[in-house]
Each structure stands twice: as structure tokens, then as C-alpha cells.
Short mmCIF file of N, CA and C in Angstrom, two decimals:
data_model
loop_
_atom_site.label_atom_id
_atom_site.label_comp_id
_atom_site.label_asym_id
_atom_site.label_seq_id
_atom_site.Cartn_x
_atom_site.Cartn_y
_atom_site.Cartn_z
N UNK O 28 0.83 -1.19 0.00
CA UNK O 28 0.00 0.00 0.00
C UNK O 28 0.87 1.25 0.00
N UNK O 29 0.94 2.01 -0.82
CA UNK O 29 1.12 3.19 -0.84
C UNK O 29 0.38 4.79 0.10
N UNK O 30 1.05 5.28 0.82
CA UNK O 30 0.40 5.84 1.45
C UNK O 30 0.94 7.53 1.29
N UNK O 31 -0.34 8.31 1.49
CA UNK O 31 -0.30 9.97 1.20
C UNK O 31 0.52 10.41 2.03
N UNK O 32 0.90 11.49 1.77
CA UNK O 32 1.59 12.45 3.25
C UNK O 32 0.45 13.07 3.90
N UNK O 33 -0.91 13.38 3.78
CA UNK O 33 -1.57 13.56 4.31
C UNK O 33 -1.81 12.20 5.48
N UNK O 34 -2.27 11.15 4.87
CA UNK O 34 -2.39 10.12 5.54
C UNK O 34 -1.26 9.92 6.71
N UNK O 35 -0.32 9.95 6.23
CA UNK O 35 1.07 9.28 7.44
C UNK O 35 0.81 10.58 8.58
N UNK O 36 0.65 11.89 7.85
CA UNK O 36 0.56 12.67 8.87
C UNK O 36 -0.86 12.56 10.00
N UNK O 37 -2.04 12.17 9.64
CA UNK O 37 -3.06 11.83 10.28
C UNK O 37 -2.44 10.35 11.04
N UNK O 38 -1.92 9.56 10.88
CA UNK O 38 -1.33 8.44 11.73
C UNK O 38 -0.42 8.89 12.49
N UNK O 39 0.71 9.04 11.94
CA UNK O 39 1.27 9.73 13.09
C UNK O 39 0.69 10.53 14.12
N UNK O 40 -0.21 11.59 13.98
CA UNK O 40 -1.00 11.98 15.18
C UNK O 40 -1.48 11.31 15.65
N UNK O 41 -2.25 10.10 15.06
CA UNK O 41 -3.02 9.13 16.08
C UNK O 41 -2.51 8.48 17.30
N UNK O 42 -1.39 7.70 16.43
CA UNK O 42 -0.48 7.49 17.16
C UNK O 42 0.04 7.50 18.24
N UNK O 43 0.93 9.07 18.05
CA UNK O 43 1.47 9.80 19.48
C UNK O 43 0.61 9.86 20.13
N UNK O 44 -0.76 10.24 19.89
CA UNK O 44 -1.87 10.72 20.97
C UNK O 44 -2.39 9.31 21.58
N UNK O 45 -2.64 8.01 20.61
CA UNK O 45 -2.91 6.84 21.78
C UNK O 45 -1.80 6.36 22.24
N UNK O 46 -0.72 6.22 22.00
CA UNK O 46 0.54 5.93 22.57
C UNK O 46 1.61 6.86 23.58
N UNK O 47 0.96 8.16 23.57
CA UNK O 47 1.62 9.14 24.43
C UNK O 47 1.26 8.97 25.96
N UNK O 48 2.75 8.13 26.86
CA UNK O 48 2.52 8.38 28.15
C UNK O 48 2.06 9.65 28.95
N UNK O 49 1.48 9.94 30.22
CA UNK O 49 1.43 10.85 31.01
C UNK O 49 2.10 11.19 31.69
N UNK O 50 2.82 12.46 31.93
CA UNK O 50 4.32 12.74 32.35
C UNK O 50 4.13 11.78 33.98
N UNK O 51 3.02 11.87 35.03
CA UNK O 51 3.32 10.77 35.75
C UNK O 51 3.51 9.46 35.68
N UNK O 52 3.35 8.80 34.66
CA UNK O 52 3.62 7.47 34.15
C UNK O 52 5.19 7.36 33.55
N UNK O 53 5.51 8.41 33.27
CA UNK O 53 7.26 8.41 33.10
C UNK O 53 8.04 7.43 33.77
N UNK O 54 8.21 8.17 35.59
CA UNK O 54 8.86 7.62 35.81
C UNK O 54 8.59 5.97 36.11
N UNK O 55 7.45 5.26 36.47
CA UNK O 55 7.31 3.88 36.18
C UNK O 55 7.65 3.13 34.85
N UNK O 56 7.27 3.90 33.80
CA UNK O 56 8.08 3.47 32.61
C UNK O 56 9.48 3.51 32.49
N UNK O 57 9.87 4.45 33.08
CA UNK O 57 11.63 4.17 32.87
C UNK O 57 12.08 3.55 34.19
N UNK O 58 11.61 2.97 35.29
CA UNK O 58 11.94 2.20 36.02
C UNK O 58 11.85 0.58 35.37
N UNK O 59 10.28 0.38 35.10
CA UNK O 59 10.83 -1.09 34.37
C UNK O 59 11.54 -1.08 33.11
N UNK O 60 12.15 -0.03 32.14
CA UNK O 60 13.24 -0.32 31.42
C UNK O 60 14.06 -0.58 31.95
N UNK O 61 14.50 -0.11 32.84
CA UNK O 61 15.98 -0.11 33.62
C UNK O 61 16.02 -1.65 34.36
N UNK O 62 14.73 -1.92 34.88
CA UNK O 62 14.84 -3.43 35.40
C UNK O 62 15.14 -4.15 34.51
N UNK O 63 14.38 -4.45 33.38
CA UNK O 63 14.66 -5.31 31.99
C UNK O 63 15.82 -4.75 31.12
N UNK O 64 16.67 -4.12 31.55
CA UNK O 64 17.87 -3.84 31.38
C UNK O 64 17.61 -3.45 29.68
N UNK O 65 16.55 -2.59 29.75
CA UNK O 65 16.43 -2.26 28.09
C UNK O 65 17.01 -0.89 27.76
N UNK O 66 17.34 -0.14 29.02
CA UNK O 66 17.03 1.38 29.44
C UNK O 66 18.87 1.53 30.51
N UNK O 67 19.08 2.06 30.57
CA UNK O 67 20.37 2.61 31.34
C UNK O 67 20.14 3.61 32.37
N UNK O 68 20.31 3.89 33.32
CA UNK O 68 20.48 4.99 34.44
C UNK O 68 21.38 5.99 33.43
N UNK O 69 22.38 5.56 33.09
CA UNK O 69 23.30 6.86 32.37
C UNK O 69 22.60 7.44 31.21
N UNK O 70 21.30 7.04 30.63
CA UNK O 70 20.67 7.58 29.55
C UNK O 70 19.69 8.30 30.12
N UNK O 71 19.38 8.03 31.28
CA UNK O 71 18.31 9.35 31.70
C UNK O 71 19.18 10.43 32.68
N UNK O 72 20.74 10.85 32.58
CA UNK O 72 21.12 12.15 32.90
C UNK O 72 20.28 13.24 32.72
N UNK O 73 20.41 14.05 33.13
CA UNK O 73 19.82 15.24 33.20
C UNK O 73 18.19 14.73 34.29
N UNK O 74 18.05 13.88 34.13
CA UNK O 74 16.69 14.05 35.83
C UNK O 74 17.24 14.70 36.61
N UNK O 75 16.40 15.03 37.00
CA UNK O 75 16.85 15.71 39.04
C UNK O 75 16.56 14.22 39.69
N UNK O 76 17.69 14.61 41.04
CA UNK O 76 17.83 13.41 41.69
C UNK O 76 16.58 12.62 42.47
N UNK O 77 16.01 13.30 42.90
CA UNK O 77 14.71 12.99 43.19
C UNK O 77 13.59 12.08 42.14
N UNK O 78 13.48 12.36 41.13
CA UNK O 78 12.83 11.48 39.90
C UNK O 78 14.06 10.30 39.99
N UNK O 79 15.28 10.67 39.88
CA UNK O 79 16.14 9.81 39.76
C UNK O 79 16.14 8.00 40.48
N UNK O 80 15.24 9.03 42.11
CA UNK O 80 14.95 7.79 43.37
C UNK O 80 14.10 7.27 43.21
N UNK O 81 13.08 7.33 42.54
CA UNK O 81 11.92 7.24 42.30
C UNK O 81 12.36 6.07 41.40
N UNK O 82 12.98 6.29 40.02
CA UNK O 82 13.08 5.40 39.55
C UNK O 82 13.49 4.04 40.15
N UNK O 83 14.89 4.41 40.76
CA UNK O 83 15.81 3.61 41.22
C UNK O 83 14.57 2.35 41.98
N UNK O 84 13.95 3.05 42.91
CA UNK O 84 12.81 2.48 43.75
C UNK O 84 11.78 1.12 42.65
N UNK O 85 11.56 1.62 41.59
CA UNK O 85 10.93 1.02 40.90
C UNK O 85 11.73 -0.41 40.40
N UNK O 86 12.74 0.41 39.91
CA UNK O 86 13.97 -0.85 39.03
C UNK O 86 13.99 -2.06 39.83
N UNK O 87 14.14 -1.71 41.73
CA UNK O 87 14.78 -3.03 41.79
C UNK O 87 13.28 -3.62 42.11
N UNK O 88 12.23 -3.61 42.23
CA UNK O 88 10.82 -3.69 42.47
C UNK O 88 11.30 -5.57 41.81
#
């Protein structure tokens, strides 16, 4: 199938919008990356340390 740039652009919005976490669901999402070792602590630099614990808390869950 060949598809429009109109089209990809209407998917792509769909998309992001059903697939877009809620900034409170962040940090549980990047805690179980980090458990399933899909995700790195050194790739989320720049958190403040506090989100940082939060994660940490989750990972070893």
C-alpha cells in the first residue's frame, strides 16, 4: 500500500496521541526499562535526583 503524506501525517497523530505516556507514568516506565535492562540509568542524565529515586525504587521492584 502506498500511502499519502496527508495520511502518514493523520497516523502519526493518532499514534502519538494513543501511545503518548502521562508525564506521571514516566517515571514507572523508565523504572521497568531499567529493570529489563532495556534502558540505562546513564541515559536518563539530566533528571533531578529525586525522579532519579523514584526510579531507582521502581527498578529493583
Amino acid at each position: 500500500l502506498k500511502w499519502t503524506e496527508a495520511e502518514k501525517k493523520l497516523s502519526r497523530r493518532a499514534f502519538r496521541w494513543h501511545f503518548r505516556p502521562s508525564w506521571s507514568q514516566l517515571i514507572s516506565v523508565f523504572g521497568r526499562l531499567i529493570r529489563e535492562r532495556r534502558l540505562t540509568e546513564a541515559q536518563l542524565q539530566g533528571l533531578s535526583p529525586d525522579k532519579l529515586e523514584f526510579i531507582r525504587r521502581i527498578a529493583e521492584v
